[in-house]
């Protein structure tokens, strides 16, 4: 009876909220037909919408085109834009209350607002124009809309005007999102400090390449105590926005194939960036046509330009370089004057600034943020209780003082780079555009209508001249502080490779004799090896095969793991009936596969069984926070079991690994039986591995029921091209995968795209989730560069206000 009453009450609440949302939501839906008179526009602009709500902007000037881009972004994604700018500004608590205070403190300490203000002073005149034109369009929507999206009503606030600073914050957030050093440096440093250089050499990728440059072991407990909270709050920020604890192994695939291999007379270019899933989607698909610009592709709501796409002459795509673009420095305070620190034998004063975070329904939080010679003092992001003090205290005596130096703090002009990409005609202009691109460092692939294909790495990657750059550094010596970047001309590039194709998948793209350190954070080679072998094995790579490759679930990594499990079970005389699934495993991590579940469950158990005993539980959980490091190291152990012996100080590495592998396999079988029952036919990977797209407000159970999409059964894992990454610390929910898919045939004006969700972020829009089924099936839909007459669904004209 009580349950029935509770259920009825919940139904009444849901219906009431749904009726309220319908009333609010329908009035705020984007106007797609007729005309709107707006201030700030120079001449009439037509915005066509196709059947899935993708806007096609046709304008008589660049200024009006980018005004219209800002307008349609705001129409469809204003709340998403608002959340991202507030995240970077450290102003979430104004609308969400005390629960986001730590996240605000983090981004205030990182000084994103000051960074954006500084960038605006250094960007080119064309970038300033683009930013201002775009912001006028966003603000025109805010000023004229009949009703704001429902989230603004729920949270009881009205957005302020959009500014160029906000665009630059949103753009730099992407750089922070793809920066992995905020996690790796503290964790690698703690490993080095706790276990020493010998064991660190088999836990930290590429460490062994520099063993002749060993640093003395030192007690740096305070440093890692300070940075532990920094890591935790970064994870909280990811969890708040995307429902995942970390960026895990953020990556991407791209490849470009020359006409000699396509059989079509033109190149094919493919790209699928792997990012944490969000709702609405990260990307916004749009076409822009003006006297200068004629481009289609994906944009970032909140910033001007097409980030990935094509124009009439060229196409381009990106993957993350995985660059090590940040350093942590242990600053030594003066014992007599804690407001000063030691640097090159001198005492320098911290640059202190009092800041205030406004909190909804609570008193403001006042704190001091400090800056040292190397950068912001990020160790000040501690768990100082808001209720204990209204003035942030300095770091406690048992905690170190640590400053962050990040390449994205340096001036760069990504807005100009994107604009020049949007208007480039050839490889030379493509390279000229990328000289302006600083953060995040990316691997760009290129193709043009003349049949040329190419590749270029671009971005500000620190030029370091000291040993073991993947550890925190001493902060009292300027010799350990980088001041410049690896020259653009020396970063890898390739035009018309002899093999007729080029691919990147967050792999090592530099030759063995490359004189500079880029990173030690490359992904496992499984994806890039699969791309190269698949393309090389086909004399002709047409559109169909390119689509097949994007959806590929084959994992050589899991094939090797399967072989290792079978060998280990033989050596341990352990032969459960479930081994038959591994003997018949075809290498494909598909949703209907029982073998895929067994292998992934064993993989999780083996990672834990190998690394946790030496690291300890706390350090292990940080070590697996971004999964590509333990994934790579386990692969190295399987190929060379002596490394396991070195980790454990034992001579029998092979026997030790066999024992752990068989034990992990047994534990995996037990966990699957407990979850799904005794019959392995019920252990399919899709039942275990699901995708759910989560709205930023879905911590509220009612909002979750209304807004979230899924769960959907999915295949893949971090080692498959069709990425289906999950957290090693909290398996098996899929948290990272293709944030969009793009295939470009340069012989046809347009491109094929797929997005997880829809164009519009408003729940009651027809375009909230109408692209989701295509995405789940793996279908890519063709979008022409310019919509043909008669195929447009809606026509909206933006006209100057008289």
PDB file of N, CA and C in Angstrom, residues 431-516:
ATOM      1  N   UNK A 431      48.939  25.071 -43.325  1.00  0.00           N
ATOM      2  CA  UNK A 431      50.059  25.225 -42.391  1.00  0.00           C
ATOM      3  C   UNK A 431      50.107  26.629 -41.800  1.00  0.00           C
ATOM      4  N   UNK A 432      49.864  27.630 -42.612  1.00  0.00           N
ATOM      5  CA  UNK A 432      49.876  29.011 -42.128  1.00  0.00           C
ATOM      6  C   UNK A 432      48.821  29.216 -41.043  1.00  0.00           C
ATOM      7  N   UNK A 433      47.671  28.583 -41.199  1.00  0.00           N
ATOM      8  CA  UNK A 433      46.624  28.692 -40.179  1.00  0.00           C
ATOM      9  C   UNK A 433      47.087  28.072 -38.868  1.00  0.00           C
ATOM     10  N   UNK A 434      47.739  26.915 -38.947  1.00  0.00           N
ATOM     11  CA  UNK A 434      48.093  26.171 -37.742  1.00  0.00           C
ATOM     12  C   UNK A 434      49.204  26.835 -36.945  1.00  0.00           C
ATOM     13  N   UNK A 435      49.943  27.749 -37.544  1.00  0.00           N
ATOM     14  CA  UNK A 435      50.964  28.477 -36.789  1.00  0.00           C
ATOM     15  C   UNK A 435      50.354  29.301 -35.658  1.00  0.00           C
ATOM     16  N   UNK A 436      49.063  29.591 -35.773  1.00  0.00           N
ATOM     17  CA  UNK A 436      48.376  30.372 -34.739  1.00  0.00           C
ATOM     18  C   UNK A 436      47.777  29.500 -33.648  1.00  0.00           C
ATOM     19  N   UNK A 437      47.830  28.183 -33.832  1.00  0.00           N
ATOM     20  CA  UNK A 437      47.132  27.264 -32.931  1.00  0.00           C
ATOM     21  C   UNK A 437      48.064  26.838 -31.807  1.00  0.00           C
ATOM     22  N   UNK A 438      47.728  27.225 -30.569  1.00  0.00           N
ATOM     23  CA  UNK A 438      48.604  26.934 -29.441  1.00  0.00           C
ATOM     24  C   UNK A 438      48.117  25.846 -28.510  1.00  0.00           C
ATOM     25  N   UNK A 439      46.811  25.837 -28.194  1.00  0.00           N
ATOM     26  CA  UNK A 439      46.310  24.899 -27.190  1.00  0.00           C
ATOM     27  C   UNK A 439      44.862  24.511 -27.509  1.00  0.00           C
ATOM     28  N   UNK A 440      44.586  23.221 -27.364  1.00  0.00           N
ATOM     29  CA  UNK A 440      45.469  22.103 -27.020  1.00  0.00           C
ATOM     30  C   UNK A 440      46.218  21.607 -28.247  1.00  0.00           C
ATOM     31  N   UNK A 441      47.427  21.088 -28.060  1.00  0.00           N
ATOM     32  CA  UNK A 441      48.209  20.587 -29.187  1.00  0.00           C
ATOM     33  C   UNK A 441      47.470  19.445 -29.873  1.00  0.00           C
ATOM     34  N   UNK A 442      47.404  19.512 -31.211  1.00  0.00           N
ATOM     35  CA  UNK A 442      46.609  18.559 -31.980  1.00  0.00           C
ATOM     36  C   UNK A 442      47.369  18.008 -33.177  1.00  0.00           C
ATOM     37  N   UNK A 443      47.001  16.790 -33.561  1.00  0.00           N
ATOM     38  CA  UNK A 443      47.443  16.198 -34.815  1.00  0.00           C
ATOM     39  C   UNK A 443      46.379  16.490 -35.871  1.00  0.00           C
ATOM     40  N   UNK A 444      46.707  17.318 -36.838  1.00  0.00           N
ATOM     41  CA  UNK A 444      45.767  17.699 -37.890  1.00  0.00           C
ATOM     42  C   UNK A 444      46.036  16.873 -39.142  1.00  0.00           C
ATOM     43  N   UNK A 445      44.973  16.321 -39.734  1.00  0.00           N
ATOM     44  CA  UNK A 445      45.094  15.723 -41.057  1.00  0.00           C
ATOM     45  C   UNK A 445      44.385  16.622 -42.061  1.00  0.00           C
ATOM     46  N   UNK A 446      44.803  16.505 -43.315  1.00  0.00           N
ATOM     47  CA  UNK A 446      44.414  17.458 -44.364  1.00  0.00           C
ATOM     48  C   UNK A 446      44.150  16.715 -45.667  1.00  0.00           C
ATOM     49  N   UNK A 447      43.190  17.209 -46.441  1.00  0.00           N
ATOM     50  CA  UNK A 447      42.999  16.734 -47.815  1.00  0.00           C
ATOM     51  C   UNK A 447      42.434  17.880 -48.636  1.00  0.00           C
ATOM     52  N   UNK A 448      42.734  17.906 -49.928  1.00  0.00           N
ATOM     53  CA  UNK A 448      42.166  18.954 -50.777  1.00  0.00           C
ATOM     54  C   UNK A 448      41.598  18.366 -52.071  1.00  0.00           C
ATOM     55  N   UNK A 449      40.887  19.195 -52.803  1.00  0.00           N
ATOM     56  CA  UNK A 449      40.194  18.737 -54.012  1.00  0.00           C
ATOM     57  C   UNK A 449      41.167  18.412 -55.143  1.00  0.00           C
ATOM     58  N   UNK A 450      42.426  18.822 -55.012  1.00  0.00           N
ATOM     59  CA  UNK A 450      43.441  18.501 -56.009  1.00  0.00           C
ATOM     60  C   UNK A 450      44.080  17.138 -55.770  1.00  0.00           C
ATOM     61  N   UNK A 451      43.650  16.463 -54.710  1.00  0.00           N
ATOM     62  CA  UNK A 451      44.153  15.121 -54.452  1.00  0.00           C
ATOM     63  C   UNK A 451      45.278  15.046 -53.445  1.00  0.00           C
ATOM     64  N   UNK A 452      45.690  16.167 -52.864  1.00  0.00           N
ATOM     65  CA  UNK A 452      46.760  16.153 -51.874  1.00  0.00           C
ATOM     66  C   UNK A 452      46.231  15.720 -50.507  1.00  0.00           C
ATOM     67  N   UNK A 453      47.052  15.006 -49.768  1.00  0.00           N
ATOM     68  CA  UNK A 453      46.737  14.664 -48.385  1.00  0.00           C
ATOM     69  C   UNK A 453      47.954  15.008 -47.530  1.00  0.00           C
ATOM     70  N   UNK A 454      47.734  15.262 -46.254  1.00  0.00           N
ATOM     71  CA  UNK A 454      48.854  15.634 -45.404  1.00  0.00           C
ATOM     72  C   UNK A 454      48.520  15.553 -43.934  1.00  0.00           C
ATOM     73  N   UNK A 455      49.533  15.862 -43.135  1.00  0.00           N
ATOM     74  CA  UNK A 455      49.439  15.800 -41.675  1.00  0.00           C
ATOM     75  C   UNK A 455      50.362  16.853 -41.087  1.00  0.00           C
ATOM     76  N   UNK A 456      49.934  17.450 -39.962  1.00  0.00           N
ATOM     77  CA  UNK A 456      50.791  18.381 -39.233  1.00  0.00           C
ATOM     78  C   UNK A 456      50.404  18.387 -37.759  1.00  0.00           C
ATOM     79  N   UNK A 457      51.384  18.238 -36.897  1.00  0.00           N
ATOM     80  CA  UNK A 457      51.174  18.439 -35.461  1.00  0.00           C
ATOM     81  C   UNK A 457      51.371  19.917 -35.162  1.00  0.00           C
ATOM     82  N   UNK A 458      50.482  20.480 -34.357  1.00  0.00           N
ATOM     83  CA  UNK A 458      50.557  21.912 -34.040  1.00  0.00           C
ATOM     84  C   UNK A 458      50.163  22.142 -32.595  1.00  0.00           C
ATOM     85  N   UNK A 459      50.788  23.129 -31.988  1.00  0.00           N
ATOM     86  CA  UNK A 459      50.461  23.492 -30.608  1.00  0.00           C
ATOM     87  C   UNK A 459      51.714  23.884 -29.850  1.00  0.00           C
ATOM     88  N   UNK A 460      51.505  24.534 -28.724  1.00  0.00           N
ATOM     89  CA  UNK A 460      52.611  24.984 -27.874  1.00  0.00           C
ATOM     90  C   UNK A 460      53.006  23.862 -26.917  1.00  0.00           C
ATOM     91  N   UNK A 461      54.099  23.190 -27.237  1.00  0.00           N
ATOM     92  CA  UNK A 461      54.604  22.096 -26.412  1.00  0.00           C
ATOM     93  C   UNK A 461      55.917  22.561 -25.777  1.00  0.00           C
ATOM     94  N   UNK A 462      55.991  22.572 -24.439  1.00  0.00           N
ATOM     95  CA  UNK A 462      57.164  23.147 -23.772  1.00  0.00           C
ATOM     96  C   UNK A 462      58.483  22.552 -24.237  1.00  0.00           C
ATOM     97  N   UNK A 463      59.452  23.431 -24.373  1.00  0.00           N
ATOM     98  CA  UNK A 463      60.822  23.033 -24.711  1.00  0.00           C
ATOM     99  C   UNK A 463      61.584  22.883 -23.399  1.00  0.00           C
ATOM    100  N   UNK A 464      61.711  21.640 -22.937  1.00  0.00           N
ATOM    101  CA  UNK A 464      62.310  21.367 -21.634  1.00  0.00           C
ATOM    102  C   UNK A 464      63.760  20.931 -21.799  1.00  0.00           C
ATOM    103  N   UNK A 465      64.595  21.361 -20.869  1.00  0.00           N
ATOM    104  CA  UNK A 465      66.021  21.048 -20.948  1.00  0.00           C
ATOM    105  C   UNK A 465      66.498  20.426 -19.634  1.00  0.00           C
ATOM    106  N   UNK A 466      65.621  19.620 -19.022  1.00  0.00           N
ATOM    107  CA  UNK A 466      65.979  19.005 -17.750  1.00  0.00           C
ATOM    108  C   UNK A 466      65.493  17.558 -17.745  1.00  0.00           C
ATOM    109  N   UNK A 467      66.072  16.717 -16.882  1.00  0.00           N
ATOM    110  CA  UNK A 467      65.745  15.288 -16.889  1.00  0.00           C
ATOM    111  C   UNK A 467      64.377  15.002 -16.266  1.00  0.00           C
ATOM    112  N   UNK A 468      63.841  13.831 -16.604  1.00  0.00           N
ATOM    113  CA  UNK A 468      62.589  13.337 -16.047  1.00  0.00           C
ATOM    114  C   UNK A 468      61.506  14.412 -15.996  1.00  0.00           C
ATOM    115  N   UNK A 469      61.131  14.951 -17.143  1.00  0.00           N
ATOM    116  CA  UNK A 469      60.161  16.050 -17.165  1.00  0.00           C
ATOM    117  C   UNK A 469      58.750  15.631 -16.766  1.00  0.00           C
ATOM    118  N   UNK A 470      58.514  14.310 -16.624  1.00  0.00           N
ATOM    119  CA  UNK A 470      57.172  13.851 -16.262  1.00  0.00           C
ATOM    120  C   UNK A 470      56.987  13.750 -14.751  1.00  0.00           C
ATOM    121  N   UNK A 471      57.917  14.309 -13.971  1.00  0.00           N
ATOM    122  CA  UNK A 471      57.772  14.397 -12.527  1.00  0.00           C
ATOM    123  C   UNK A 471      57.653  15.860 -12.110  1.00  0.00           C
ATOM    124  N   UNK A 472      57.071  16.139 -10.928  1.00  0.00           N
ATOM    125  CA  UNK A 472      57.115  17.509 -10.401  1.00  0.00           C
ATOM    126  C   UNK A 472      58.565  17.951 -10.219  1.00  0.00           C
ATOM    127  N   UNK A 473      58.801  19.236 -10.374  1.00  0.00           N
ATOM    128  CA  UNK A 473      60.163  19.770 -10.350  1.00  0.00           C
ATOM    129  C   UNK A 473      60.371  20.668  -9.129  1.00  0.00           C
ATOM    130  N   UNK A 474      61.633  20.828  -8.760  1.00  0.00           N
ATOM    131  CA  UNK A 474      61.972  21.774  -7.705  1.00  0.00           C
ATOM    132  C   UNK A 474      61.671  23.191  -8.191  1.00  0.00           C
ATOM    133  N   UNK A 475      61.129  24.016  -7.316  1.00  0.00           N
ATOM    134  CA  UNK A 475      60.672  25.334  -7.721  1.00  0.00           C
ATOM    135  C   UNK A 475      61.593  26.473  -7.362  1.00  0.00           C
ATOM    136  N   UNK A 476      62.803  26.172  -6.937  1.00  0.00           N
ATOM    137  CA  UNK A 476      63.708  27.248  -6.516  1.00  0.00           C
ATOM    138  C   UNK A 476      64.802  27.538  -7.522  1.00  0.00           C
ATOM    139  N   UNK A 477      64.679  26.964  -8.742  1.00  0.00           N
ATOM    140  CA  UNK A 477      65.759  27.062  -9.715  1.00  0.00           C
ATOM    141  C   UNK A 477      65.168  27.345 -11.095  1.00  0.00           C
ATOM    142  N   UNK A 478      65.553  28.459 -11.677  1.00  0.00           N
ATOM    143  CA  UNK A 478      65.002  28.835 -12.985  1.00  0.00           C
ATOM    144  C   UNK A 478      65.457  27.905 -14.094  1.00  0.00           C
ATOM    145  N   UNK A 479      66.502  27.109 -13.879  1.00  0.00           N
ATOM    146  CA  UNK A 479      66.959  26.180 -14.911  1.00  0.00           C
ATOM    147  C   UNK A 479      65.936  25.072 -15.168  1.00  0.00           C
ATOM    148  N   UNK A 480      65.023  24.868 -14.223  1.00  0.00           N
ATOM    149  CA  UNK A 480      64.005  23.847 -14.384  1.00  0.00           C
ATOM    150  C   UNK A 480      62.681  24.426 -14.879  1.00  0.00           C
ATOM    151  N   UNK A 481      62.692  25.696 -15.255  1.00  0.00           N
ATOM    152  CA  UNK A 481      61.470  26.374 -15.691  1.00  0.00           C
ATOM    153  C   UNK A 481      61.582  26.687 -17.177  1.00  0.00           C
ATOM    154  N   UNK A 482      60.744  26.060 -17.975  1.00  0.00           N
ATOM    155  CA  UNK A 482      60.767  26.310 -19.419  1.00  0.00           C
ATOM    156  C   UNK A 482      60.170  27.671 -19.733  1.00  0.00           C
ATOM    157  N   UNK A 483      60.680  28.278 -20.801  1.00  0.00           N
ATOM    158  CA  UNK A 483      60.241  29.618 -21.200  1.00  0.00           C
ATOM    159  C   UNK A 483      59.756  29.670 -22.642  1.00  0.00           C
ATOM    160  N   UNK A 484      59.953  28.586 -23.398  1.00  0.00           N
ATOM    161  CA  UNK A 484      59.601  28.616 -24.824  1.00  0.00           C
ATOM    162  C   UNK A 484      59.064  27.250 -25.236  1.00  0.00           C
ATOM    163  N   UNK A 485      58.762  27.138 -26.532  1.00  0.00           N
ATOM    164  CA  UNK A 485      58.119  25.931 -27.039  1.00  0.00           C
ATOM    165  C   UNK A 485      58.923  25.328 -28.190  1.00  0.00           C
ATOM    166  N   UNK A 486      58.703  24.058 -28.435  1.00  0.00           N
ATOM    167  CA  UNK A 486      59.324  23.404 -29.583  1.00  0.00           C
ATOM    168  C   UNK A 486      58.893  24.149 -30.848  1.00  0.00           C
ATOM    169  N   UNK A 487      59.825  24.568 -31.685  1.00  0.00           N
ATOM    170  CA  UNK A 487      59.449  25.356 -32.868  1.00  0.00           C
ATOM    171  C   UNK A 487      58.427  24.635 -33.743  1.00  0.00           C
ATOM    172  N   UNK A 488      57.487  25.395 -34.248  1.00  0.00           N
ATOM    173  CA  UNK A 488      56.418  24.857 -35.090  1.00  0.00           C
ATOM    174  C   UNK A 488      56.993  24.057 -36.250  1.00  0.00           C
ATOM    175  N   UNK A 489      58.054  24.554 -36.864  1.00  0.00           N
ATOM    176  CA  UNK A 489      58.631  23.909 -38.039  1.00  0.00           C
ATOM    177  C   UNK A 489      59.205  22.527 -37.720  1.00  0.00           C
ATOM    178  N   UNK A 490      59.558  22.282 -36.451  1.00  0.00           N
ATOM    179  CA  UNK A 490      60.159  21.012 -36.077  1.00  0.00           C
ATOM    180  C   UNK A 490      59.139  19.968 -35.636  1.00  0.00           C
ATOM    181  N   UNK A 491      57.899  20.381 -35.416  1.00  0.00           N
ATOM    182  CA  UNK A 491      56.864  19.415 -35.079  1.00  0.00           C
ATOM    183  C   UNK A 491      56.565  18.571 -36.316  1.00  0.00           C
ATOM    184  N   UNK A 492      56.224  17.298 -36.131  1.00  0.00           N
ATOM    185  CA  UNK A 492      56.108  16.389 -37.284  1.00  0.00           C
ATOM    186  C   UNK A 492      55.056  16.829 -38.296  1.00  0.00           C
ATOM    187  N   UNK A 493      55.343  16.550 -39.568  1.00  0.00           N
ATOM    188  CA  UNK A 493      54.400  16.813 -40.639  1.00  0.00           C
ATOM    189  C   UNK A 493      54.711  15.883 -41.807  1.00  0.00           C
ATOM    190  N   UNK A 494      53.748  15.735 -42.708  1.00  0.00           N
ATOM    191  CA  UNK A 494      53.933  14.828 -43.835  1.00  0.00           C
ATOM    192  C   UNK A 494      52.957  15.227 -44.931  1.00  0.00           C
ATOM    193  N   UNK A 495      53.448  15.450 -46.130  1.00  0.00           N
ATOM    194  CA  UNK A 495      52.614  15.779 -47.277  1.00  0.00           C
ATOM    195  C   UNK A 495      52.728  14.659 -48.301  1.00  0.00           C
ATOM    196  N   UNK A 496      51.585  14.130 -48.720  1.00  0.00           N
ATOM    197  CA  UNK A 496      51.505  13.072 -49.732  1.00  0.00           C
ATOM    198  C   UNK A 496      52.447  11.904 -49.430  1.00  0.00           C
ATOM    199  N   UNK A 497      52.201  11.213 -48.304  1.00  0.00           N
ATOM    200  CA  UNK A 497      53.063  10.083 -47.923  1.00  0.00           C
ATOM    201  C   UNK A 497      53.080   9.006 -48.995  1.00  0.00           C
ATOM    202  N   UNK A 498      54.190   8.318 -49.062  1.00  0.00           N
ATOM    203  CA  UNK A 498      54.399   7.336 -50.135  1.00  0.00           C
ATOM    204  C   UNK A 498      53.367   6.216 -50.105  1.00  0.00           C
ATOM    205  N   UNK A 499      52.890   5.850 -48.926  1.00  0.00           N
ATOM    206  CA  UNK A 499      51.934   4.759 -48.819  1.00  0.00           C
ATOM    207  C   UNK A 499      50.529   5.112 -49.254  1.00  0.00           C
ATOM    208  N   UNK A 500      50.273   6.392 -49.516  1.00  0.00           N
ATOM    209  CA  UNK A 500      48.963   6.806 -49.988  1.00  0.00           C
ATOM    210  C   UNK A 500      47.943   7.054 -48.887  1.00  0.00           C
ATOM    211  N   UNK A 501      48.379   7.022 -47.630  1.00  0.00           N
ATOM    212  CA  UNK A 501      47.457   7.370 -46.540  1.00  0.00           C
ATOM    213  C   UNK A 501      48.271   7.780 -45.316  1.00  0.00           C
ATOM    214  N   UNK A 502      47.586   8.461 -44.392  1.00  0.00           N
ATOM    215  CA  UNK A 502      48.213   8.821 -43.130  1.00  0.00           C
ATOM    216  C   UNK A 502      47.143   8.762 -42.049  1.00  0.00           C
ATOM    217  N   UNK A 503      47.518   8.268 -40.862  1.00  0.00           N
ATOM    218  CA  UNK A 503      46.560   8.132 -39.771  1.00  0.00           C
ATOM    219  C   UNK A 503      47.216   8.501 -38.445  1.00  0.00           C
ATOM    220  N   UNK A 504      46.400   8.996 -37.527  1.00  0.00           N
ATOM    221  CA  UNK A 504      46.847   9.196 -36.145  1.00  0.00           C
ATOM    222  C   UNK A 504      45.747   8.721 -35.209  1.00  0.00           C
ATOM    223  N   UNK A 505      46.162   8.208 -34.053  1.00  0.00           N
ATOM    224  CA  UNK A 505      45.215   7.742 -33.038  1.00  0.00           C
ATOM    225  C   UNK A 505      45.862   7.922 -31.673  1.00  0.00           C
ATOM    226  N   UNK A 506      46.354   9.152 -31.424  1.00  0.00           N
ATOM    227  CA  UNK A 506      46.999   9.495 -30.152  1.00  0.00           C
ATOM    228  C   UNK A 506      48.259   8.672 -29.924  1.00  0.00           C
ATOM    229  N   UNK A 507      48.878   8.302 -31.037  1.00  0.00           N
ATOM    230  CA  UNK A 507      50.080   7.486 -31.014  1.00  0.00           C
ATOM    231  C   UNK A 507      51.322   8.370 -31.147  1.00  0.00           C
ATOM    232  N   UNK A 508      52.461   7.752 -31.042  1.00  0.00           N
ATOM    233  CA  UNK A 508      53.727   8.453 -31.210  1.00  0.00           C
ATOM    234  C   UNK A 508      53.928   8.754 -32.694  1.00  0.00           C
ATOM    235  N   UNK A 509      54.027  10.024 -33.044  1.00  0.00           N
ATOM    236  CA  UNK A 509      54.181  10.427 -34.447  1.00  0.00           C
ATOM    237  C   UNK A 509      55.584  10.949 -34.752  1.00  0.00           C
ATOM    238  N   UNK A 510      56.454  10.953 -33.754  1.00  0.00           N
ATOM    239  CA  UNK A 510      57.807  11.480 -33.944  1.00  0.00           C
ATOM    240  C   UNK A 510      58.788  10.328 -34.179  1.00  0.00           C
ATOM    241  N   UNK A 511      59.870  10.568 -34.921  1.00  0.00           N
ATOM    242  CA  UNK A 511      60.870   9.518 -35.130  1.00  0.00           C
ATOM    243  C   UNK A 511      61.650   9.243 -33.848  1.00  0.00           C
ATOM    244  N   UNK A 512      62.321   8.102 -33.810  1.00  0.00           N
ATOM    245  CA  UNK A 512      63.063   7.704 -32.613  1.00  0.00           C
ATOM    246  C   UNK A 512      64.148   8.703 -32.248  1.00  0.00           C
ATOM    247  N   UNK A 513      64.712   9.376 -33.251  1.00  0.00           N
ATOM    248  CA  UNK A 513      65.810  10.309 -32.970  1.00  0.00           C
ATOM    249  C   UNK A 513      65.323  11.746 -32.762  1.00  0.00           C
ATOM    250  N   UNK A 514      64.028  11.928 -32.551  1.00  0.00           N
ATOM    251  CA  UNK A 514      63.501  13.279 -32.333  1.00  0.00           C
ATOM    252  C   UNK A 514      64.153  13.875 -31.086  1.00  0.00           C
ATOM    253  N   UNK A 515      64.711  15.085 -31.176  1.00  0.00           N
ATOM    254  CA  UNK A 515      65.556  15.588 -30.085  1.00  0.00           C
ATOM    255  C   UNK A 515      64.804  16.160 -28.894  1.00  0.00           C
ATOM    256  N   UNK A 516      63.476  16.257 -28.976  1.00  0.00           N
ATOM    257  CA  UNK A 516      62.722  16.913 -27.910  1.00  0.00           C
ATOM    258  C   UNK A 516      61.710  15.959 -27.278  1.00  0.00           C
TER     259      UNK A 516
END
